[in-house]
Coordinates of C-alpha atoms in Angstrom, one line a residue:
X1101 CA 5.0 22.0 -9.7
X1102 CA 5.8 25.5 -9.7
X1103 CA 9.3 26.7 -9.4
X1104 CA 8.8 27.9 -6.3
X1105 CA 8.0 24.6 -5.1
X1106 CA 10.7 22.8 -7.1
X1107 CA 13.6 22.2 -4.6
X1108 CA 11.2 20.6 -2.2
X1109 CA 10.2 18.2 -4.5
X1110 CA 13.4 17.5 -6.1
X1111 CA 14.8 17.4 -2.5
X1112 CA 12.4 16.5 -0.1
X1113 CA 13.3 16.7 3.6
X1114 CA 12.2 16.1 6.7
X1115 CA 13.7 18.9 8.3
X1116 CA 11.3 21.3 6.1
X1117 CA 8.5 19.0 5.8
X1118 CA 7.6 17.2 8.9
X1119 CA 5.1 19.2 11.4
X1120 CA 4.4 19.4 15.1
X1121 CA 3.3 15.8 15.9
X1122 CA 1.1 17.5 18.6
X1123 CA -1.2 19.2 15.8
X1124 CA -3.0 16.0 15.3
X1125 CA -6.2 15.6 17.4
X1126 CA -5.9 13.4 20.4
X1127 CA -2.2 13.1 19.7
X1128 CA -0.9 14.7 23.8
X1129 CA -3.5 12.6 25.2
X1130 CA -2.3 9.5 23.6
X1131 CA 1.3 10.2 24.2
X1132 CA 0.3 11.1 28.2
X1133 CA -1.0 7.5 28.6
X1134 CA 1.5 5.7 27.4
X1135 CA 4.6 7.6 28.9
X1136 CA 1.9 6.7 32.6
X1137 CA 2.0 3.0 31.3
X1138 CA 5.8 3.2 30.4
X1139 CA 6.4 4.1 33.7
X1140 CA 4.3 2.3 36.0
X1141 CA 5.4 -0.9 33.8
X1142 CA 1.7 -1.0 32.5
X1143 CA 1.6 -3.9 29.9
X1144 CA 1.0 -2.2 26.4
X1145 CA 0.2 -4.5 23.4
X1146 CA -0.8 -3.6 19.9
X1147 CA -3.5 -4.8 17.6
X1148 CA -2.4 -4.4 14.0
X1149 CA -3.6 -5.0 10.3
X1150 CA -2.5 -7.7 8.1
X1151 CA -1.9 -5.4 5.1
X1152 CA 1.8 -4.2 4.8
X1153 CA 0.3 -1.1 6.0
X1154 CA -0.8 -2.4 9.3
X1155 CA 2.2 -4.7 8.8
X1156 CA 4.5 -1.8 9.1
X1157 CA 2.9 0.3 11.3
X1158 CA 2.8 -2.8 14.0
X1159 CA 6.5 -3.5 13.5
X1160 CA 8.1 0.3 13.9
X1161 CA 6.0 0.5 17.1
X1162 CA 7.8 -3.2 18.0
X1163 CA 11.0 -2.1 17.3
X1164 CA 10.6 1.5 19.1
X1165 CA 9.8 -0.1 22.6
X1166 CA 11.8 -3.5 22.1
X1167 CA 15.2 -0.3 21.7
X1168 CA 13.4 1.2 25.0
X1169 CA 13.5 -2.3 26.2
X1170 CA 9.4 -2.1 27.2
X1171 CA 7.3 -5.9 26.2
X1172 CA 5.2 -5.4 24.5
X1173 CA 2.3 -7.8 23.7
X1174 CA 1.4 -8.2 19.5
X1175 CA -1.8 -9.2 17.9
X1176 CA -2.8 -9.3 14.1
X1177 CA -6.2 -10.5 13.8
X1178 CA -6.4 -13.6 10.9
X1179 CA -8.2 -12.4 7.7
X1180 CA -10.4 -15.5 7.4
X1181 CA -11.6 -15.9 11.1
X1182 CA -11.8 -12.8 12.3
X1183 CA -11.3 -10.0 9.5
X1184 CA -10.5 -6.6 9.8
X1185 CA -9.9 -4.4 12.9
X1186 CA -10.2 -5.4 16.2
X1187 CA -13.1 -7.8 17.6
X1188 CA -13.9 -8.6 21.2
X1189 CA -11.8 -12.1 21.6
X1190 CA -9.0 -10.2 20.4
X1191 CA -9.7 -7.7 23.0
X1192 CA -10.5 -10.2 25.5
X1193 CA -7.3 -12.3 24.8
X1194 CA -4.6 -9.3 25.1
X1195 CA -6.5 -8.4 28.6
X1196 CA -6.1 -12.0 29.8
X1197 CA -2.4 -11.8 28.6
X1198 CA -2.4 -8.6 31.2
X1199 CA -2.7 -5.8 28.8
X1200 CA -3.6 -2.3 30.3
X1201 CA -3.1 -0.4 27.1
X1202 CA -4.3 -1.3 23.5
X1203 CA -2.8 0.4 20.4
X1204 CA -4.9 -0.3 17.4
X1205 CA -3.0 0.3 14.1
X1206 CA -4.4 1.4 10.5
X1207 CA -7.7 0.2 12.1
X1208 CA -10.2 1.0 14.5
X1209 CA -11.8 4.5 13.7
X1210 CA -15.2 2.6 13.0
X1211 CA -14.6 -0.5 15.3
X1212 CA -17.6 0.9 17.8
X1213 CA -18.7 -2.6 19.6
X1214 CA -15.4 -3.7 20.1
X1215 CA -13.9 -0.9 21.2
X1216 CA -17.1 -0.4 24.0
X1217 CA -16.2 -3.5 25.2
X1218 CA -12.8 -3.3 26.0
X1219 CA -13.4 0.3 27.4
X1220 CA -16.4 -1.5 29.9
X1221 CA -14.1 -3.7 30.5
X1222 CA -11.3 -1.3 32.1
X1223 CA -9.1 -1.1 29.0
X1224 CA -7.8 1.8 27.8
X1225 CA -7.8 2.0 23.3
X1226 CA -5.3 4.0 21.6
X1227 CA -6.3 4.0 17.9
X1228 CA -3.9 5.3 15.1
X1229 CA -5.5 5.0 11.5
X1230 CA -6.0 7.3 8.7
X1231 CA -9.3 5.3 7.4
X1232 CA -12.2 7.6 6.5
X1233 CA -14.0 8.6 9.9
X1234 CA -17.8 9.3 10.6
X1235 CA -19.1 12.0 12.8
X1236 CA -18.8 9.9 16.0
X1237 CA -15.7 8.3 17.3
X1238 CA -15.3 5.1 19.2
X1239 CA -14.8 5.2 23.2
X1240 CA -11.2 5.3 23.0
X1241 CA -8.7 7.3 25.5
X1242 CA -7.2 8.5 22.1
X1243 CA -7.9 8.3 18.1
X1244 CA -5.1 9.9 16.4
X1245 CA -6.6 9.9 12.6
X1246 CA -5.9 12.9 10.1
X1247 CA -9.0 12.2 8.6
X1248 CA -11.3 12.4 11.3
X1249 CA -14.2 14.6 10.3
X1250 CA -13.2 17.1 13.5
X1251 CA -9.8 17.5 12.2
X1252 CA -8.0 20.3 9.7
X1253 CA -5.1 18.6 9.9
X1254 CA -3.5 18.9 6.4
X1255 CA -1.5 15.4 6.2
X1256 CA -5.0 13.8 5.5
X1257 CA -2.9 11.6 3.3
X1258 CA -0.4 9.9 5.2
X1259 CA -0.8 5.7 5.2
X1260 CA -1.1 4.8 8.8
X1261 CA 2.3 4.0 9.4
X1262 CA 3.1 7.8 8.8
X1263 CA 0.5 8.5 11.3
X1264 CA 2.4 5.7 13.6
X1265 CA 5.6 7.2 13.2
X1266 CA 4.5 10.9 14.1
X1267 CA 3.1 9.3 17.3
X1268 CA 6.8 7.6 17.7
X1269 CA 8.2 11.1 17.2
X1270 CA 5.9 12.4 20.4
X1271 CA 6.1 9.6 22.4
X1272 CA 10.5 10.2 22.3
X1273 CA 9.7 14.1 22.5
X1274 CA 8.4 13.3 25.6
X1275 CA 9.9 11.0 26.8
X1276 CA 13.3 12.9 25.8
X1277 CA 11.6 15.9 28.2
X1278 CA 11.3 13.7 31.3
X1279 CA 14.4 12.3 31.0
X1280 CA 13.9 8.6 30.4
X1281 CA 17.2 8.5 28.5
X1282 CA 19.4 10.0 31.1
X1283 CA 20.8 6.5 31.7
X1284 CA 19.5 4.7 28.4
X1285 CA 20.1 4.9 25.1
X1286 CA 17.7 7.4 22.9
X1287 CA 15.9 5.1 19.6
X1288 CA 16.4 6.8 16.4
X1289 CA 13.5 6.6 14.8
X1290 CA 15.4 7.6 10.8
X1291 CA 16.5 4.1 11.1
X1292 CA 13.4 2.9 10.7
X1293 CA 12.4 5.3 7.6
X1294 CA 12.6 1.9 5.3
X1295 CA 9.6 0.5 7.1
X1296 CA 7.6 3.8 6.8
X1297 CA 8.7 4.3 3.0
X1298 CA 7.4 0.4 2.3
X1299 CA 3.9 0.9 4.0
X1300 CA 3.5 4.7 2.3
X1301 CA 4.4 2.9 -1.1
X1302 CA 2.4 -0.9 -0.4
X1303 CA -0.6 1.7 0.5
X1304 CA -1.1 3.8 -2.7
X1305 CA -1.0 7.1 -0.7
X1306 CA -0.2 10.1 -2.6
X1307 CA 3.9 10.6 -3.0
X1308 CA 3.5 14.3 -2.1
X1309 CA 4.2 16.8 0.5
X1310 CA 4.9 14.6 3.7
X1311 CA 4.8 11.7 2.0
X1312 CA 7.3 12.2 -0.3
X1313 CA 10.3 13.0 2.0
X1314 CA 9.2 9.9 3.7
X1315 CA 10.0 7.8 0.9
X1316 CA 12.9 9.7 -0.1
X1317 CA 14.4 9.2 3.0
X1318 CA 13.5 5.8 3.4
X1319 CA 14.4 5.0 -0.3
X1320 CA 18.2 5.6 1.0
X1321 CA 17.8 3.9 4.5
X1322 CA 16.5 0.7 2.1
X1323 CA 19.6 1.0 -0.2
X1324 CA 22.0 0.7 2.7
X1325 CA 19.9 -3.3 3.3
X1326 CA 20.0 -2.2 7.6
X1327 CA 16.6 -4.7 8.0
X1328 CA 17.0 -8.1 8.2
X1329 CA 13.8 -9.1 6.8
X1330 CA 13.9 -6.5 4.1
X1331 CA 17.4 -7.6 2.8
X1332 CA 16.2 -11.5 3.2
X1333 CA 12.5 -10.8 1.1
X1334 CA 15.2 -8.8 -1.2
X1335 CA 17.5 -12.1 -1.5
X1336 CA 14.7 -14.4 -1.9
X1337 CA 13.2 -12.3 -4.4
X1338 CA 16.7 -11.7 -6.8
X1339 CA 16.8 -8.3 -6.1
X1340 CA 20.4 -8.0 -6.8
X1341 CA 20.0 -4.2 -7.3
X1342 CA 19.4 -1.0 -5.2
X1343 CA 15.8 -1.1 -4.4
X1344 CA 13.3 1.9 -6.2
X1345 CA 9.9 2.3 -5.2
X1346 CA 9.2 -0.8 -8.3
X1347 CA 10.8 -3.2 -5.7
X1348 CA 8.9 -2.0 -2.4
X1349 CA 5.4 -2.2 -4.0
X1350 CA 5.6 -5.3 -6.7
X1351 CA 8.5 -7.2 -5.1
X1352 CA 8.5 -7.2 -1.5
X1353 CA 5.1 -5.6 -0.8
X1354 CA 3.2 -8.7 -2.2
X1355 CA 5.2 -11.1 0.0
X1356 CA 4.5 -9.7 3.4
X1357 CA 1.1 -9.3 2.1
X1358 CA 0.8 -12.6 1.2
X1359 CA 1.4 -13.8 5.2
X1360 CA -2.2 -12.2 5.4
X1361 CA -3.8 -13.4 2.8
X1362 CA -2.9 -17.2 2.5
X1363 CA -0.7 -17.7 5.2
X1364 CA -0.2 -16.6 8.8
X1365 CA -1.3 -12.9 10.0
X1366 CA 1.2 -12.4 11.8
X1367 CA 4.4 -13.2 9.3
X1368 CA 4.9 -9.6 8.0
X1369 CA 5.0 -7.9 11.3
X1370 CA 7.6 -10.4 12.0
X1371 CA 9.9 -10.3 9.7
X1372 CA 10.5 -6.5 10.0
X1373 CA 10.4 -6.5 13.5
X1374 CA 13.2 -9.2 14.0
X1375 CA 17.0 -9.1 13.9
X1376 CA 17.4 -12.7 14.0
X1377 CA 18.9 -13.7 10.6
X1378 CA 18.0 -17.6 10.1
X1379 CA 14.7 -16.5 11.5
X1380 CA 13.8 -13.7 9.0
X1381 CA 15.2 -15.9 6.3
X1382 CA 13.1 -19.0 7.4
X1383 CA 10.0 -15.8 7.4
X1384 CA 11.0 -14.8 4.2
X1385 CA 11.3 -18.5 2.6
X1386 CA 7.1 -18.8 3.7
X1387 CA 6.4 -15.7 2.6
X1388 CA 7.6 -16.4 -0.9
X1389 CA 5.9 -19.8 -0.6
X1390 CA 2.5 -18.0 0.3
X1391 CA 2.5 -15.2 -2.7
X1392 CA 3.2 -18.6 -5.2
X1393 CA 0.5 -19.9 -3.6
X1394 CA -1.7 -16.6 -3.7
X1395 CA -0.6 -15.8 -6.9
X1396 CA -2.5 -19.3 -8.1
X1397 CA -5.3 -18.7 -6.2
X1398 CA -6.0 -15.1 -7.5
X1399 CA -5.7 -16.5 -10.7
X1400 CA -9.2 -18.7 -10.5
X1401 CA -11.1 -15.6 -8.8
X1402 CA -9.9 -13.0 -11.4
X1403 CA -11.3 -15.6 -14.3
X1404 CA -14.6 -16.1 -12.5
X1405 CA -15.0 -12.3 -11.4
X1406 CA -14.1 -11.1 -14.9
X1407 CA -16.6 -13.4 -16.6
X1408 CA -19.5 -11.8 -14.3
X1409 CA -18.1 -8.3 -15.2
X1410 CA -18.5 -9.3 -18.6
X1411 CA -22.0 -9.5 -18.1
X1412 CA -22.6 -6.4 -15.9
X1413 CA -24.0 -3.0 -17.0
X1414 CA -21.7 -1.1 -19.3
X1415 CA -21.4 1.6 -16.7
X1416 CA -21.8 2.9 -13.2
X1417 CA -19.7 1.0 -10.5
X1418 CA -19.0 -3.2 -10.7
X1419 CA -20.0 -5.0 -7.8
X1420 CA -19.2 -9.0 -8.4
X1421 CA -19.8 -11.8 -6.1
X1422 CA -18.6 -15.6 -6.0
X1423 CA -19.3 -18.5 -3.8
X1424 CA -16.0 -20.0 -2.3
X1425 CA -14.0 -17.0 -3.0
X1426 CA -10.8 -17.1 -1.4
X1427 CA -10.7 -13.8 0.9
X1428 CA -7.4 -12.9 0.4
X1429 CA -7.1 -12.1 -2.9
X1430 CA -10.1 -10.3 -4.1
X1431 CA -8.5 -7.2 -3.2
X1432 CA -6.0 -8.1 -6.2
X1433 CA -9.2 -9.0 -8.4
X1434 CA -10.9 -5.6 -7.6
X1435 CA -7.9 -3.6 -8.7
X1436 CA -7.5 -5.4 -11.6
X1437 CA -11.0 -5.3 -12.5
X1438 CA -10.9 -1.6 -11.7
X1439 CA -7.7 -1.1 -14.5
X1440 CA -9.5 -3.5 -17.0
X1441 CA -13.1 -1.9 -16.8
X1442 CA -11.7 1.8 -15.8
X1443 CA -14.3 2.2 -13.0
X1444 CA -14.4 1.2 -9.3
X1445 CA -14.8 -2.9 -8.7
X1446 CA -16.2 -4.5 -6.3
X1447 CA -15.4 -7.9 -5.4
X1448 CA -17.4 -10.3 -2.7
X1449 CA -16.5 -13.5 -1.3
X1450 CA -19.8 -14.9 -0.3
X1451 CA -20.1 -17.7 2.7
X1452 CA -23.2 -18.8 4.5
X1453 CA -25.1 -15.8 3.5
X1454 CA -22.6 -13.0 4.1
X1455 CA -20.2 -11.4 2.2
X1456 CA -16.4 -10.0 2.4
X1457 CA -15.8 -7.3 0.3
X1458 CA -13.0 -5.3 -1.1
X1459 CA -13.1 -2.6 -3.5
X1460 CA -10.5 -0.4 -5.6
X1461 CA -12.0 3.1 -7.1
X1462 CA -10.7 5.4 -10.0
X1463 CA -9.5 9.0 -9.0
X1464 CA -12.0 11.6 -8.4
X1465 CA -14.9 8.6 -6.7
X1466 CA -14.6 8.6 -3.1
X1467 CA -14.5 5.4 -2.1
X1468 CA -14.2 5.0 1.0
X1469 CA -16.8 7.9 2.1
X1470 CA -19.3 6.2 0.3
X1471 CA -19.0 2.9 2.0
X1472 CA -18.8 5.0 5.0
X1473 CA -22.2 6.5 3.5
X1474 CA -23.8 2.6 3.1
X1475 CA -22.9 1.7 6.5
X1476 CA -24.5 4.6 7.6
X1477 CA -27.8 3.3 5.7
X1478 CA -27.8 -0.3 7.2
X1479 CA -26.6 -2.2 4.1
X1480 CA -23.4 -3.1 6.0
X1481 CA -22.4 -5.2 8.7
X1482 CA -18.9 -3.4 9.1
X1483 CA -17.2 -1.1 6.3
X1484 CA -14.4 1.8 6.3
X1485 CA -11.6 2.8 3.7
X1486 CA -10.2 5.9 2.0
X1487 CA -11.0 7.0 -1.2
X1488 CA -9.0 4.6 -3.6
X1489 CA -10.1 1.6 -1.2
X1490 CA -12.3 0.4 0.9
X1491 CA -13.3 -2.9 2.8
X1492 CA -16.6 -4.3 4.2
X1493 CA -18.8 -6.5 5.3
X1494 CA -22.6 -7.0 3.7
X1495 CA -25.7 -9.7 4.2
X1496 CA -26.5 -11.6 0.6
X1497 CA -29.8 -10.2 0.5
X1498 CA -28.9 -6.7 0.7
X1499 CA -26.3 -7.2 -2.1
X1500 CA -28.5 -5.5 -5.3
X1501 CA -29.4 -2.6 -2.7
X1502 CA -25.8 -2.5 -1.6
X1503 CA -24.8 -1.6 -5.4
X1504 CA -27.2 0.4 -6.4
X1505 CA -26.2 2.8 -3.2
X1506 CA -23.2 2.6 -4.7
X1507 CA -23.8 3.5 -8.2
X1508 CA -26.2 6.4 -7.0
X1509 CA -23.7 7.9 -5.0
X1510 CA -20.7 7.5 -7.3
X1511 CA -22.2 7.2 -10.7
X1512 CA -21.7 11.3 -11.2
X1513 CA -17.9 10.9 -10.6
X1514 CA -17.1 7.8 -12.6
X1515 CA -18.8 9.0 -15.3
X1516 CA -17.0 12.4 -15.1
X1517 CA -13.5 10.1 -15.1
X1518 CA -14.0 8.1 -17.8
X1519 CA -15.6 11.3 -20.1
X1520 CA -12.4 13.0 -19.5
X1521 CA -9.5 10.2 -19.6
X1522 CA -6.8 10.0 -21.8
X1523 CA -3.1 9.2 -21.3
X1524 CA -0.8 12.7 -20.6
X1525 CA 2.4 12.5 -22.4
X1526 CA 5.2 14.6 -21.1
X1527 CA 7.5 13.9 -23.6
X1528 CA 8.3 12.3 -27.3
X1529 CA 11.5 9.9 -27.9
X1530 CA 12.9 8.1 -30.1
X1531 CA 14.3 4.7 -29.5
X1532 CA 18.0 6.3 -29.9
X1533 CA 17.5 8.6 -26.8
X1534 CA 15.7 6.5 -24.7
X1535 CA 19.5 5.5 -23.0
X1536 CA 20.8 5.4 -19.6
X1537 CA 21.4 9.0 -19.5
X1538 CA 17.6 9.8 -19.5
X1539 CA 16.9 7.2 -16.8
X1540 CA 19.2 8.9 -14.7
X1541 CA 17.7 12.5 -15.5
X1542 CA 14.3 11.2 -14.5
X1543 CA 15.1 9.3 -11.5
X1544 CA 17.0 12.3 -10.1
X1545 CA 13.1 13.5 -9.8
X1546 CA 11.7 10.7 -8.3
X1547 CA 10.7 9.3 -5.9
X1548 CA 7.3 8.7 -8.4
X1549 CA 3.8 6.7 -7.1
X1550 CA 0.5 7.5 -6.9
X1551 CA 0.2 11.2 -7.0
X1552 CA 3.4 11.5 -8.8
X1553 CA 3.5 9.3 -11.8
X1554 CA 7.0 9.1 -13.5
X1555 CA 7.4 10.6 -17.0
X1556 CA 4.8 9.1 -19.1
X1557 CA 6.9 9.0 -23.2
X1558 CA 6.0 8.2 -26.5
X1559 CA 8.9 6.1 -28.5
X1560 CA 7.5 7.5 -32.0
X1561 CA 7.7 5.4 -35.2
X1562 CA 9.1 2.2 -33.2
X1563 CA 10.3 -0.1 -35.8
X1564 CA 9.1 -3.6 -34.2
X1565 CA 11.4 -6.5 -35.0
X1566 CA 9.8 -9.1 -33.1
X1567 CA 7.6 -10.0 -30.2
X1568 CA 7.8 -12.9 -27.8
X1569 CA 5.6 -13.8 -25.2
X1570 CA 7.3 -14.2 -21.8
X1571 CA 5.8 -16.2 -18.9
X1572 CA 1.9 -16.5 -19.5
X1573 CA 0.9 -13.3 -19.9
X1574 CA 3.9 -10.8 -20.9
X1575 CA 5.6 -9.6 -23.9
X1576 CA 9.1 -8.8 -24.8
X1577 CA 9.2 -6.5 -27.8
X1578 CA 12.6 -5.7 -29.4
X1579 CA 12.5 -2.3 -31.2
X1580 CA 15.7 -2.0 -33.8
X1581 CA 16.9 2.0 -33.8
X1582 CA 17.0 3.4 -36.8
X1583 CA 20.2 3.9 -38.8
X1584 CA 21.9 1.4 -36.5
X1585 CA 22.3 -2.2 -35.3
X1586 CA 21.2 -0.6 -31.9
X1587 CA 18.0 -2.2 -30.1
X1588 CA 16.0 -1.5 -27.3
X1589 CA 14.1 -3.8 -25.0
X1590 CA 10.8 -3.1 -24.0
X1591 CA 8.0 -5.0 -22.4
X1592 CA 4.0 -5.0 -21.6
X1593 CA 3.1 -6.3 -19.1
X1594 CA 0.3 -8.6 -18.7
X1595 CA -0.8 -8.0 -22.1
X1596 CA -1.4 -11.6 -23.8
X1597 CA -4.9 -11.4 -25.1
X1598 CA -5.4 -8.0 -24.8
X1599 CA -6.5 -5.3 -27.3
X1600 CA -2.6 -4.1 -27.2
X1601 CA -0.8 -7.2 -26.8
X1602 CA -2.6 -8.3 -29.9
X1603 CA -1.7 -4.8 -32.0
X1604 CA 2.1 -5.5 -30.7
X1605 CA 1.7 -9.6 -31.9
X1606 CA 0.6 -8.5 -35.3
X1607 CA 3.0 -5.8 -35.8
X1608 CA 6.6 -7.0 -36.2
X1609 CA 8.2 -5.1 -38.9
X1610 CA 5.9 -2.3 -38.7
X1611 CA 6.3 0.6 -37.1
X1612 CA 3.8 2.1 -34.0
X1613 CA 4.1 4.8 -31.6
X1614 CA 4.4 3.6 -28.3
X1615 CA 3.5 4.9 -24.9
X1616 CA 4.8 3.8 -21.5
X1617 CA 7.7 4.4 -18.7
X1618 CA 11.8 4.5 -19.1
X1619 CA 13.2 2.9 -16.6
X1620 CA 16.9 0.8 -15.4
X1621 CA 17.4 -2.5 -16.0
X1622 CA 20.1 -4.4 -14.2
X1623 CA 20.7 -8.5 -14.9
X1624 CA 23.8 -10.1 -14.0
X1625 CA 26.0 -6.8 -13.1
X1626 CA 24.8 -5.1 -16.7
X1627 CA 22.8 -1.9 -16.6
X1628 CA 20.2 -0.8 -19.7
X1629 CA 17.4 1.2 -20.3
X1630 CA 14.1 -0.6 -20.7
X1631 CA 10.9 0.6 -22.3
X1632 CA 7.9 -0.2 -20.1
X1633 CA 4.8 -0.4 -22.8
X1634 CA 1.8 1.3 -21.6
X1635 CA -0.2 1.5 -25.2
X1636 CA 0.1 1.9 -28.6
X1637 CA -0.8 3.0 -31.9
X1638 CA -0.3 2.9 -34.9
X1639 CA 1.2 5.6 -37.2

C-alpha cells in the first residue's frame, strides 16, 4: 500500500469508493424491467443460491421490496435434488405461482437450458452473478456479472451480493427519479450493509478496493446487532462480543450454510430476511442443529478423501471421489484438502454414475476458468466458479480425463505456487509486547481477509510451559514471558497429529519461534491478547 493510497485503506468509504451502478453491462436494462414490473404489479420472484452468498444476496433483495411493500415470490433450489442454479421445475413452479420476472442470484451466467426454457416460455431472467462467464451468454432480458468476458468493468471481484446491492442502488436511483417515493417511504439500503459485509466475507472475495468499504461499513452496521437473525445466530453461537470478520466467516457463516448443506435450502435466506423474533430464533436454533450435524458428517468424508489423497500423485492438482458422499460438505473437504496438500482439491460425491463436485484452488490457478475450460471440452455436465472455487457436475467415466484436463491446464501454476511459498512475516515479537495495545494498533487497519491478510508475527524464543489439547483436535499452549510471572495464551488450531502440533507436544520447557496472528480475546467480560499459532520452529 503506498502512502498515497493509505487513507483509503485505513478508512474506506463508500462515498470515495462506490461507482456508477450503471457501468455494469446490462445493468439499465435490468433496472428498466423491473421498475415496468413494479408498476404494472408484475409478480417478480427470485431464484437464489444456498451458499451464504446466494443466501445474502436473496435476502437484501427480500427486504428491499418487502420496505417498498412489492411480494415477492422466493425460491432456493435444494442442494441434493436439484443442485446448483436454476433448473426448469424451478422455473416452471415460480411461473405457475404467476411470476413474470425471474431474478437469479450468484447463479445463472452458465444456466443455458434452463434459462431457454423459461425465455420460450414468455419469462423474462434477470441474472446477477459474478461466476466466471464464457463467450456466450444465456437468453436473459439482463446478466449483470462483472466478470462477463464483454465487460472492463474493474469490480471483477465483488461476491454476488455486492453485485446485488449495486443493482439495489439503481433500481432506488430510479425509482427515486420517477417519483415512486413521493407518498412512500425511501429504503435505505446502508441498513443492510451487515448482510453485504457477511456474504463478501462467507465468499473469500478479495477485502480490497470496493470490497473493503463494504465490510467496513457493514462491520459497524453488525456491531450495532439491527438483524434479527444475525443477533439470534450471534446468541446461539456465544458471541458475547462485537463481531470482527472471525465471527462473520467461522461463526455465523457456517450456520446459514449449514441450512444448505444438511438442512433446508431455504433457512439462511430466512433468517436474514425476517424481523419476527421467536421466528429467527426458532431458524437460528435449526441452523445450529444442522452445522452439529454437518460438522459430523464432514468428519467421515474428510477421513476417507484424505486417505485417497494419501495415495495420489505427489503433484499436479487432487481430484478424489467417494461413493455415498454426503454433497454438502465436500466443499469443506476440498478446502481442507487444498490447505493440507497446498494445491487445488477436488472432491466428488459419486451416485448412480455421476458425480457432484466441488473444488478449492491455491492463488495464482484459476480455478474457475478452467472448469469453465472442461465444460467447454464435454467432460462436464454443468460447471462454473471463480478462480479460488468452482462447482460441477461430471459422468464417472469421464472422471481420469476430467483430471488430467485439469492437471494440464493448471499444473504450470501450482507448481509455480508451491516453488515459491513461504510464510511473509511483517513483524518479530516477543511474548511481552504481544498485549492489548498491539491488538488495537492492528485492528485499527483492518478490516483483513482474503486479499488482506492481518499482520502475520513471529513470538521469538517462546519459552513453552505446557501444552494441552483442547476439544479433538486443538491445542492450548501457554508461553511464560521472560523475566516475569507474565503468560500468554496462544492456540493452533486443528493441529493434533500434525507435523506442528507434534513439535509444540514435545516442546514444553523449550523454547521455539512461533508464527501466527495477534488477536482479542474476550470470556466472561475479560479482554486479552491471544496468540493464534500458524507454525513453528525451533531455535
Amino acid at each position: 500500500v503506498s502512502l498515497e493510497q493509505a487513507d483509503s485503506v485505513l478508512h474506506p468509504t463508500l462515498k470515495h469508493l462506490l461507482p456508477d451502478p450503471s457501468h455494469l453491462k446490462d445493468m439499465d436494462a435490468a433496472v428498466d424491467r423491473l421498475v415496468h414490473a413494479i408498476g404494472h404489479n408484475e409478480p417478480i420472484a427470485v431464484l437464489g443460491d444456498y451458499d451464504v452468498d446466494g443466501a445474502t444476496s436473496t435476502a437484501i433483495m427480500r427486504r428491499y421490496f418487502a420496505q417498498l411493500g412489492v411480494p415477492l415470490l422466493t425460491y432456493i433450489p435444494d442442494r441434493m435434488k436439484e443442485g446448483y442454479g436454476p433448473n426448469i421445475p424451478a422455473f416452471d413452479s415460480l411461473q405457475a405461482q404467476g411470476a413474470k420476472v425471474i431474478v437469479t442470484v450468484d447463479c445463472g451466467t452458465v444456466s443455458f437450458e434452463p434459462i431457454a426454457h423459461a425465455a420460450a416460455k414468455g419469462l423474462d431472467v434477470i441474472v446477477i452473478d459474478h461466476h466466471v462467464a464464457e463467450a456466450r451468454l444465456p437468453e436473459a432480458v439482463a446478466v449483470i456479472n462483472p466478470n462477463r468476458l464483454d465487460d472492463d468493468s474493474e469490480h471483477g471481484n465483488l461476491a454476488a451480493v455486492g453485485v446485488m446491492f449495486l443493482t439495489l442502488i439503481a433500481l432506488n436511483r430510479r425509482l427515486r427519479k420517477e417519483g415512486y417515493f413521493a407518498e412512500r417511504s425511501e429504503p435505505n439500503l446502508l441498513h443492510w450493509l451487515d448482510i453485504v459485509a457477511l456474504g463478501t466475507i462467507c465468499d473469500v472475495v478479495p477485502l480490497t478496493g470496493l470490497n473493503r468499504a463494504l465490510v467496513a461499513q457493514g462491520m459497524r452496521v453488525m456491531a450495532g446487532r439491527t438483524n434479527p437473525g444475525i443477533r439470534a445466530l450471534c446468541d446461539i453461537a456465544r458471541v458475547d462480543e462485537t463481531p470482527t470478520t472471525y465471527h462473520a466467516g467461522f461463526v455465523i457463516g457456517p450456520r446459514i450454510n449449514a441450512g444448505g448443506r444438511v438442512g433446508k435450502a431455504g433457512l439462511g435466506s430466512d433468517i436474514l430476511s425476517l424481523d419476527d423474533d421467536s421466528v429467527v430464533r426458532d431458524i437460528a436454533q435449526q441452523l445450529d442443529t444442522h452445522n452439529a450435524e454437518r460438522q459430523a458428517i464432514e468428519a467421515g468424508v474428510l477421513e476417507a478423501a484424505t486417505k485417497q489423497a494419501e495415495q495420489a500423485a505427489p503433484d499436479g492438482m487432487l481430484l478424489v471421489a467417494g461413493e455415498g458422499w454426503h454433497e454438502g460438505v465436500i466443499g469443506i473437504a476440498a478446502g481442507r484438502l487444498k490447505d493440507a496438500y497446498q494445491r487445488p482439491a477436488a472432491v466428488i460425491a459419486l451416485q448412480d454414475g455421476v458425480g457432484k463436485g466441488s473444488a478449492r484452488s491455491v492463488p495464482g490457478a484459476d480455478l474457475g476458468a478452467a472448469i469453465t475450460a472442461a465444460r467447454g471440452e464435454g467432460l462436464l455436465l454443468a460447471g462454473g466458479g471463480h478462480a479460488m472455487a468452482a462447482g460441477f457436475s461430471v459422468e464417472a467415466e469421464k472422471l481420469e480425463a476430467l483430471h488430467d484436463f485439469l492437471n494440464a491446464r493448471l499444473n504450470k501454476a501450482i507448481s509455480h505456487f508451491q516453488a515459491t511459498r513461504s510464510l511473509k512475516i511483517d513483524a518479530v515479537i516477543n511474548s511481552a509486547g504481544a498485549n492489548l495495545e498491539l491488538v488495537d494498533a492492528m485492528e485499527a487497519a483492518g478490516p483483513y481477509g482474503q486479499g488482506f491478510p492481518s499482520p502475520t508475527l513471529v513470538l521469538a524464543e517462546a519459552m513453552i510451559q505446557y501444552v494441552t489439547v483442547v476439544g479433538d483436535s486443538h491445542l492450548r499452549v501457554i508461553v511464560k514471558e521472560p523475566h516475569s510471572d507474565g503468560r500468554l495464551t496462544a492456540m493452533a488450531f486443528r493441529s493434533v497429529g500434525t507435523a506442528l502440533g507434534e513439535l509444540l507436544q514435545q516442546s514444553q520447557g523449550k523454547r521455539l519461534h512461533l508464527a501466527g496472528n495477534l488477536k482479542r480475546n474476550s470470556w466472561q467480560g475479560n479482554e486479552s491478547a491471544q496468540f493464534m499459532i500458524n507454525d513453528a520452529a525451533p531455535l
